[in-house]
Short mmCIF file of C-alpha atoms and ligand atoms in Angstrom, two decimals:
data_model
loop_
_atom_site.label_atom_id
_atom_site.label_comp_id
_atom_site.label_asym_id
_atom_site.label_seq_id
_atom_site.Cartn_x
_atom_site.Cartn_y
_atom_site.Cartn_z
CA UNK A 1 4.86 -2.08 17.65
CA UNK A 2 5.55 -4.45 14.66
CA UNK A 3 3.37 -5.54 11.92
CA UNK A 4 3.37 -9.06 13.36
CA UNK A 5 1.92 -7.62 16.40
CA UNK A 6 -0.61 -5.20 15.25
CA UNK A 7 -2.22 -8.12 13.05
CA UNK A 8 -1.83 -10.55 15.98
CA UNK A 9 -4.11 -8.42 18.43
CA UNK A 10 -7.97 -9.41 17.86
CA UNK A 11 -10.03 -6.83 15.48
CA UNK A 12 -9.38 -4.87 12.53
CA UNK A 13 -6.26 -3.12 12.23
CA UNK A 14 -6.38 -0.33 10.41
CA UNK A 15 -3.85 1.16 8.12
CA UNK A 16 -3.35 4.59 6.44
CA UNK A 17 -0.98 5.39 3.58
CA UNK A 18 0.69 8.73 2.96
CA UNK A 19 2.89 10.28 0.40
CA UNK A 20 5.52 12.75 0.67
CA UNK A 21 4.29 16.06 0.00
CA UNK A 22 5.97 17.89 -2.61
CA UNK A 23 5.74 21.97 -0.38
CA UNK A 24 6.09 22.89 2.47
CA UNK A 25 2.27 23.73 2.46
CA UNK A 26 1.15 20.08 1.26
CA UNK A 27 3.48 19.45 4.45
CA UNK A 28 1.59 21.68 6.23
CA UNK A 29 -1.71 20.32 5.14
CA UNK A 30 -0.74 16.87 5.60
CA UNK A 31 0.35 16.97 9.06
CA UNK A 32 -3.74 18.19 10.20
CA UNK A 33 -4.85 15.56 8.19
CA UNK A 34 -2.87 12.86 10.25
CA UNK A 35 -4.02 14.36 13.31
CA UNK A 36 -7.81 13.25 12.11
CA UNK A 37 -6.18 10.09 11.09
CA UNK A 38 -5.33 10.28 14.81
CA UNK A 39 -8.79 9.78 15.88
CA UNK A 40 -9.47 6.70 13.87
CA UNK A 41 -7.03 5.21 15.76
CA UNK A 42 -5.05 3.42 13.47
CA UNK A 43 -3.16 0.47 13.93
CA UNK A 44 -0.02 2.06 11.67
CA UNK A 45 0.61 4.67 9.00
CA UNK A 46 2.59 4.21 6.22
CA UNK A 47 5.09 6.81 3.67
CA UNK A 48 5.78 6.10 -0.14
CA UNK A 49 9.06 5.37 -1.04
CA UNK A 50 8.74 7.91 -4.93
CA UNK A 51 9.11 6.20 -8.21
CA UNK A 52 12.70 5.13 -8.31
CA UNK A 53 13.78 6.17 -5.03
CA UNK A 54 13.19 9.64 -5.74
CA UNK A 55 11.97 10.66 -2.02
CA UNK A 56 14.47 8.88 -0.06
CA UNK A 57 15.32 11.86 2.64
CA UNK A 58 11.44 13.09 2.56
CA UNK A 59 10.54 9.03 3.11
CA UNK A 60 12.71 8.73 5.92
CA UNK A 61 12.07 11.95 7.06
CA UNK A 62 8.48 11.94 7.30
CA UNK A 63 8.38 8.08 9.29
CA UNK A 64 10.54 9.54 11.77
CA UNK A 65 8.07 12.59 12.14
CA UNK A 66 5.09 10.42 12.11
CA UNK A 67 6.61 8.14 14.71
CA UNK A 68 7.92 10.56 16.89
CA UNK A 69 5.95 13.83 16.90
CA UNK A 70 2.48 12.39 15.80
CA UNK A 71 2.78 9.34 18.16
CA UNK A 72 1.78 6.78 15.84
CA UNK A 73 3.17 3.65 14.56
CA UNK A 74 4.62 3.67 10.96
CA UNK A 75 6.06 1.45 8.09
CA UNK A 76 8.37 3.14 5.98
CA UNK A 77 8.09 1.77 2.38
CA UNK A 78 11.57 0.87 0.28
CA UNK A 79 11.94 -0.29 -2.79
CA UNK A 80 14.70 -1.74 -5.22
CA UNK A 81 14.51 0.07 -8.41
CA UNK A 82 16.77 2.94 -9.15
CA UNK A 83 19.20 2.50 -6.29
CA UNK A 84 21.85 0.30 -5.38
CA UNK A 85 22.44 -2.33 -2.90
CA UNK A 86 24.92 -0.44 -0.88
CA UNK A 87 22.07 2.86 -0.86
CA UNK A 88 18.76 0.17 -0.31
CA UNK A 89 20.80 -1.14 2.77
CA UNK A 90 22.08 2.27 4.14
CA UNK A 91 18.32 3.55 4.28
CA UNK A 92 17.75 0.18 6.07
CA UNK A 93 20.23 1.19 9.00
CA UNK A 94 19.36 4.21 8.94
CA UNK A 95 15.74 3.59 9.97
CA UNK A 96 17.01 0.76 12.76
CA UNK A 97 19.28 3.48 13.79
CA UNK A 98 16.13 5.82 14.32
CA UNK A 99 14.36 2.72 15.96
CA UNK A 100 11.64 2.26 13.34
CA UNK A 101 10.02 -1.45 13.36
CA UNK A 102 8.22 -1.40 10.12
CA UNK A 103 9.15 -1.72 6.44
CA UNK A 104 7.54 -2.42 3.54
CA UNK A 105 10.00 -4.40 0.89
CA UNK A 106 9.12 -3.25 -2.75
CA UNK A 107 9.81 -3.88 -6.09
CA UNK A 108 9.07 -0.17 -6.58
CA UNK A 109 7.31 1.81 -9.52
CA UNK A 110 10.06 2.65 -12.27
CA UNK A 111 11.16 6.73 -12.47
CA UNK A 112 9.65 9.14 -14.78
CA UNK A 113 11.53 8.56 -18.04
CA UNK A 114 12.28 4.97 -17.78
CA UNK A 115 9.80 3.15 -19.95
CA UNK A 116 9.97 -0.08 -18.68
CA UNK A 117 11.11 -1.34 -15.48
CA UNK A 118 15.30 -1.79 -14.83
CA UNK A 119 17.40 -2.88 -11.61
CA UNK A 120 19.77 -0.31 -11.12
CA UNK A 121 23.23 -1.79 -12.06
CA UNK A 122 24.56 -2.53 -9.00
CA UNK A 123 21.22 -2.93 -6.88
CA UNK A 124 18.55 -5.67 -6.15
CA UNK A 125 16.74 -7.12 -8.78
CA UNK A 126 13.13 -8.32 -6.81
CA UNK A 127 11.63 -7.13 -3.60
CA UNK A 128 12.51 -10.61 -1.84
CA UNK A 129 15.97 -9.51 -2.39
CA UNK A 130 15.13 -6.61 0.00
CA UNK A 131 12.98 -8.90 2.31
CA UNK A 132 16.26 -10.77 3.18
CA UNK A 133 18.50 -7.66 3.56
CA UNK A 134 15.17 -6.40 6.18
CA UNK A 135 14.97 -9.52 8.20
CA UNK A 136 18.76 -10.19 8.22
CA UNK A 137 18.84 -7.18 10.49
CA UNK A 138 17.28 -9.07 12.80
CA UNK A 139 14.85 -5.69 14.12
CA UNK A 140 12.03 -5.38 11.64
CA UNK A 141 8.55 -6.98 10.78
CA UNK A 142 8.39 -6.53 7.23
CA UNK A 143 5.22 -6.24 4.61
CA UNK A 144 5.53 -6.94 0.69
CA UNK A 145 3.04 -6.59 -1.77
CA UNK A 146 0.53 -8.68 -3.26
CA UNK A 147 -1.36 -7.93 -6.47
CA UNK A 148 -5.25 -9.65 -6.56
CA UNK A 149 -5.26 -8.77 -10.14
CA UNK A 150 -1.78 -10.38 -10.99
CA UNK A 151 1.59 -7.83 -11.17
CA UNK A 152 1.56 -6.30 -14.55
CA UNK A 153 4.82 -7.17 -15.33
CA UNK A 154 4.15 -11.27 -14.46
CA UNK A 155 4.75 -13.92 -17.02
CA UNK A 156 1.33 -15.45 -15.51
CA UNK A 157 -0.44 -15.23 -12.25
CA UNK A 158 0.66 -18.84 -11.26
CA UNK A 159 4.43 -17.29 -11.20
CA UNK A 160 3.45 -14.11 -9.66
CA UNK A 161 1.89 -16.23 -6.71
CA UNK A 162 4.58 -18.77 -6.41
CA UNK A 163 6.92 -15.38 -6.25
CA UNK A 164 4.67 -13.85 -3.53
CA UNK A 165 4.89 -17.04 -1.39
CA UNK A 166 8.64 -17.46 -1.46
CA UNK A 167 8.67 -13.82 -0.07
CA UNK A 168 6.45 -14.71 2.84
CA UNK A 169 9.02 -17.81 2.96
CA UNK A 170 11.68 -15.45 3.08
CA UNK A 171 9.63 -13.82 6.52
CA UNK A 172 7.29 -11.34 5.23
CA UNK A 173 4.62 -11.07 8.29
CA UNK A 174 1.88 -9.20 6.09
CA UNK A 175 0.88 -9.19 2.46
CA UNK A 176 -0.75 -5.63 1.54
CA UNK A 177 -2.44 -5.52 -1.68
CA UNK A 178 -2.89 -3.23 -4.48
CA UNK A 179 -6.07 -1.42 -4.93
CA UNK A 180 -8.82 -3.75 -6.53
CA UNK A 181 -12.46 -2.14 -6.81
CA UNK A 182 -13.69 -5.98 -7.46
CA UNK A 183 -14.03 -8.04 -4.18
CA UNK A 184 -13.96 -11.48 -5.70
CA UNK A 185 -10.44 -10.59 -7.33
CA UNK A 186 -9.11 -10.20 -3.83
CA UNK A 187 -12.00 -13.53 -2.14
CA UNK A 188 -9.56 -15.42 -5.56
CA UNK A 189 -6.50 -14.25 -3.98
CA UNK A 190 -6.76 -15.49 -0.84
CA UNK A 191 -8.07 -18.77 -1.84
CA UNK A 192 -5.19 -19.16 -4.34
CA UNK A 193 -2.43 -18.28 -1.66
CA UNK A 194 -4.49 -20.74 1.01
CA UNK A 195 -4.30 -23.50 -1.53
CA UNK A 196 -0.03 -22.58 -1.43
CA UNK A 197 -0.21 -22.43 2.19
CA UNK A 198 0.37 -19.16 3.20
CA UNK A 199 -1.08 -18.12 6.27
CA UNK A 200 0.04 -14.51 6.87
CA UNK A 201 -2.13 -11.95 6.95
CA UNK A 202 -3.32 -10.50 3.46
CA UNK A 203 -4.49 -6.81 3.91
CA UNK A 204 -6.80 -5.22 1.00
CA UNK A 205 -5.71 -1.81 -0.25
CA UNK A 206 -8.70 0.25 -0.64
CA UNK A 207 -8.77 3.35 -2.67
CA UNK A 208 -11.38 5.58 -1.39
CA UNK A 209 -11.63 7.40 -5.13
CA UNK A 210 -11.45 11.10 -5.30
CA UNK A 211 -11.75 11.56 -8.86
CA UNK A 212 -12.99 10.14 -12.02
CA UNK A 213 -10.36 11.14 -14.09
CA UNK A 214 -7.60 10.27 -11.24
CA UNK A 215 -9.12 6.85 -10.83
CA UNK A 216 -9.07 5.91 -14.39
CA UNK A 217 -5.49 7.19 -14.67
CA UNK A 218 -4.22 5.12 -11.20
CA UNK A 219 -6.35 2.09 -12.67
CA UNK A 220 -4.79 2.37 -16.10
CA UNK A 221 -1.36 2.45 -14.10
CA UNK A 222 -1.76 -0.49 -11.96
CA UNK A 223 -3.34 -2.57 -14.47
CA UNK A 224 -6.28 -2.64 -12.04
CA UNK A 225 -9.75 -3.21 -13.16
CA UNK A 226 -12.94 -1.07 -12.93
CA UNK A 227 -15.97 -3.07 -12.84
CA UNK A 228 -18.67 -2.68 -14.59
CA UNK A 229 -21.23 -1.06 -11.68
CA UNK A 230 -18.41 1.01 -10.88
CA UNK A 231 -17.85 2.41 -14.45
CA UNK A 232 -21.40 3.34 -14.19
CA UNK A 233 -21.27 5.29 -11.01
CA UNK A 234 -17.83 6.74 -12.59
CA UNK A 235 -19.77 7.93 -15.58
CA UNK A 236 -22.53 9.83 -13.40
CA UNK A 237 -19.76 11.94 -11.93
CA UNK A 238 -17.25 12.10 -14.42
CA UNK A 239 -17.29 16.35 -14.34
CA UNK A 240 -18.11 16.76 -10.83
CA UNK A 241 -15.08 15.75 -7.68
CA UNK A 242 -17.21 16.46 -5.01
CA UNK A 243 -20.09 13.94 -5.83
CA UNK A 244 -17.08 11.84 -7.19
CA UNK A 245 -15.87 11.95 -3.36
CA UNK A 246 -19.45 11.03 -1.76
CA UNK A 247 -19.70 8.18 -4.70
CA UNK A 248 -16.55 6.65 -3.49
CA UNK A 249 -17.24 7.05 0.06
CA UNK A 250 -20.20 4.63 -0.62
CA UNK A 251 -18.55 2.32 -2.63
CA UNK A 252 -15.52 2.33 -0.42
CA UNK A 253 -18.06 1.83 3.17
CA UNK A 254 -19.69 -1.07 0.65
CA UNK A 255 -16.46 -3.10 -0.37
CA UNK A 256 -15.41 -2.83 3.26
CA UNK A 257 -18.23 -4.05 4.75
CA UNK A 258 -18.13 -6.98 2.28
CA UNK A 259 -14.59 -7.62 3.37
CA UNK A 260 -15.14 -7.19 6.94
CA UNK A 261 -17.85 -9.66 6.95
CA UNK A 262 -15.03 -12.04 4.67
CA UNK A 263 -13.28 -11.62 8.06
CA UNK A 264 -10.04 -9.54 6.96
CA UNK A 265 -7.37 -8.57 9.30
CA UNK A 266 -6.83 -5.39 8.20
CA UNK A 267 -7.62 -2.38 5.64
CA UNK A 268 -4.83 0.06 4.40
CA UNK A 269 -6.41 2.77 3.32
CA UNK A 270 -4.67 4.57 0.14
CA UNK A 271 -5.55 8.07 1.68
CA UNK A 272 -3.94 10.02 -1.09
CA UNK A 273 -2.76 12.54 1.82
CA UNK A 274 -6.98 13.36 2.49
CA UNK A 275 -8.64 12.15 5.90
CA UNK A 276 -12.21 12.74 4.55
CA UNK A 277 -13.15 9.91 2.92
CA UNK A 278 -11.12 7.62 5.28
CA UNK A 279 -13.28 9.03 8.29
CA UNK A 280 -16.41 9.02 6.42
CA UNK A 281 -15.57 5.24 5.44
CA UNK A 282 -14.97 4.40 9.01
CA UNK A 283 -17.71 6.47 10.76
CA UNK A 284 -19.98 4.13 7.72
CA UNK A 285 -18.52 1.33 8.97
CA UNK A 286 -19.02 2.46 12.99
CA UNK A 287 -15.03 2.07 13.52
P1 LIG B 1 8.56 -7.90 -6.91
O1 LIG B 1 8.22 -8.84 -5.82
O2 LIG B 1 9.99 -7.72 -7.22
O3 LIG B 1 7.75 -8.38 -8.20
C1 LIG B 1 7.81 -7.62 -9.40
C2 LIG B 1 7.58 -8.57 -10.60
O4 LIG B 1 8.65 -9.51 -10.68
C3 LIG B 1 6.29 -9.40 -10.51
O5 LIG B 1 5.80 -9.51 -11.81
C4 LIG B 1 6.76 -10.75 -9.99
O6 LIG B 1 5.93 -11.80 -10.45
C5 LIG B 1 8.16 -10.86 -10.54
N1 LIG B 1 9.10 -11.52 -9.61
C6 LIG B 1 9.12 -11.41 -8.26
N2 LIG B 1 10.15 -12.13 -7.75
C7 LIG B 1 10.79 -12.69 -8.82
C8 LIG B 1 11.92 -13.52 -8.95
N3 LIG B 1 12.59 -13.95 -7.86
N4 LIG B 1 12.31 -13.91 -10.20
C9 LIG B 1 11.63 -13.49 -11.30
N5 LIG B 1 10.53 -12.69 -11.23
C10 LIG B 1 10.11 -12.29 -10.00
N6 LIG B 1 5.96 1.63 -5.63
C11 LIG B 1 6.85 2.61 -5.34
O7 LIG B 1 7.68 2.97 -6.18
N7 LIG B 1 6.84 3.20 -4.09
C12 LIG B 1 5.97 2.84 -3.11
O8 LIG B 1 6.01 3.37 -2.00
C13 LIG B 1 5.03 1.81 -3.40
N8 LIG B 1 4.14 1.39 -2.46
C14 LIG B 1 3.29 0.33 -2.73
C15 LIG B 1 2.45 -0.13 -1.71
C16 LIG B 1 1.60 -1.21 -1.94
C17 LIG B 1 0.72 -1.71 -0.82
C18 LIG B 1 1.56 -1.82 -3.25
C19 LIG B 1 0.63 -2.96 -3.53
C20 LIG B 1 2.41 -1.35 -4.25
C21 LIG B 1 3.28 -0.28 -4.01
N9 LIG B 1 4.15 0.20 -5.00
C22 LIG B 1 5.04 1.21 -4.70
C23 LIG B 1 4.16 -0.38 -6.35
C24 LIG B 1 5.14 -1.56 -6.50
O9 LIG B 1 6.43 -1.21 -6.05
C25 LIG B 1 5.19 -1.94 -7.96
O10 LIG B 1 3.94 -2.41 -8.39
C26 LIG B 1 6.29 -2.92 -8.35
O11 LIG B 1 6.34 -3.01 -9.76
C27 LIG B 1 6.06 -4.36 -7.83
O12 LIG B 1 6.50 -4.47 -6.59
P2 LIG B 1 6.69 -5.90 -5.85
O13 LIG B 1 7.09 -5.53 -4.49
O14 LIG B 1 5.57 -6.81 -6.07
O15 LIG B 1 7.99 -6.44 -6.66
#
């Protein structure tokens, strides 16, 4: 079913992203993770596209698995950076060609070793650029990102919203954000892309945190901001991962509820390939 779809039916539709594991054991380990993933009944999963294309084949791979061995609906992420046009629109047939619905048309995260972000030569320069090339095709419902906090890389955040409209102009049917631990950065959001008339769906990303360490390091990454009752939860299990997990559980069922009560469409949960905390959140949320 496509992402227009999904968000068009009434109540929540959740989301769950994965990554491609690096072994055949994360593999392994993955695939009984997505079948309690399976339980919560999601609306859609969704694969990584790595930092600079670097997991093209496992990408495509694991969509097709998801889609037809698990039985579940998927969006395969793609992204421009470090591949060319001719590449970015041959994974594009390729995933009509397997008959999957859903894409999600990124920018993408620059590869290890490139210090600041570069098209590849002969490739697309912005994700709209890959929203055009998704929709031309005429067979997919395609999602872009949307950053609450403002892209890192934006000259400002009037820019970065203007940019974000033009690819829901272009006929992105969903807007999924990056991770914000701050609900009025995303309540700002939406009011700021109302005021520009956008009307599609706008998903929060919600990072149910696993680590201390990890979520300072993702948070330093994305330019994403911990608040200031977080950092003091953060700081009571800065040592400890497995009262790290139950802290973020909470906070997680707590920004959730805050956000179902806003009246979202949708969560996409950034699973980090663990079903745990994404049951816990939901069973806390009676999902
Ligand atoms: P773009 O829309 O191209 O925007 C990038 C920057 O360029 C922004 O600052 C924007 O303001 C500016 N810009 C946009 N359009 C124009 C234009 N026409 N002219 C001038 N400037 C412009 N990364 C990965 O590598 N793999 C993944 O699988 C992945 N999944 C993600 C999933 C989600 C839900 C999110 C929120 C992010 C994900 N990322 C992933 C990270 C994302 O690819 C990076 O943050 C990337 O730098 C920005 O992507 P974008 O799609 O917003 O790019």
């Amino acid at each position: 079913m496509k992402l227009a779809d999904l968000y068009a039916r009434s109540g929540l539709t959740l989301s769950v992203e994965f990554f491609p594991p690096k072994t055949e054991k994360g593999e392994e380990n993955l695939f009984s993770e997505i079948e309690i993933i399976k339980r919560l009944n999601p609306g859609f999963c969704s694969v990584t596209y790595g930092a600079g294309g670097s997991t093209r084949e496992k990408t495509v791979g694991l969509v097709e698995t998801i889609h037809n061995v698990c039985g579940l609906e998927v969006m395969c992420h793609l992204t421009v950076v470090g591949q060319s046009k001719v590449e970015a629109r041959g994974v594009l047939n390729l995933l009509k060609e397997k008959g999957i619905e859903n894409v999600l048309a990124l920018g993408g995260d620059p590869p290890q070793g490139m210090a600041d972000w570069r098209p590849h030569p002969d490739g697309f320069h912005h994700a709209i650029d890959l929203v055009r090339e998704a929709v031309a095709l005429g067979c997919f419902s395609v999602g872009v990102a949307g950053f609450p906090e403002c892209h890192p890389r934006a000259t400002s955040r009037e820019s970065d919203l203007i940019f974000l409209k033009e690819k829901v102009d272009a006929g992105a049917a969903v807007i999924i954000t990056q991770l914000f631990f701050d609900n009025d950065d995303y309540f700002r959001f939406v009011d700021d892309l109302c005021k520009l008339h956008v009307t599609v769906p706008i998903v929060p990303g919600v990072l149910p945190i696993l680590s201390a360490p990890q979520v300072r390091r993702f948070t330093t990454l994305c330019c994403s901001r911990i608040p200031e009752k977080l950092e003091k939860e953060l700081a009571k299990v800065e040592t400890d991962d497995n009262a790290a997990v139950e802290m973020g559980i909470e906070y997680a069922s707590r920004q959730c509820e805050e956000l179902i009560k806003f009246g979202v469409a949708g969560m996409h949960f950034y699973s980090l390939n663990k079903s745990y905390s994404v049951q816990a959140i939901c069973k806390n949320l009676g999902l």
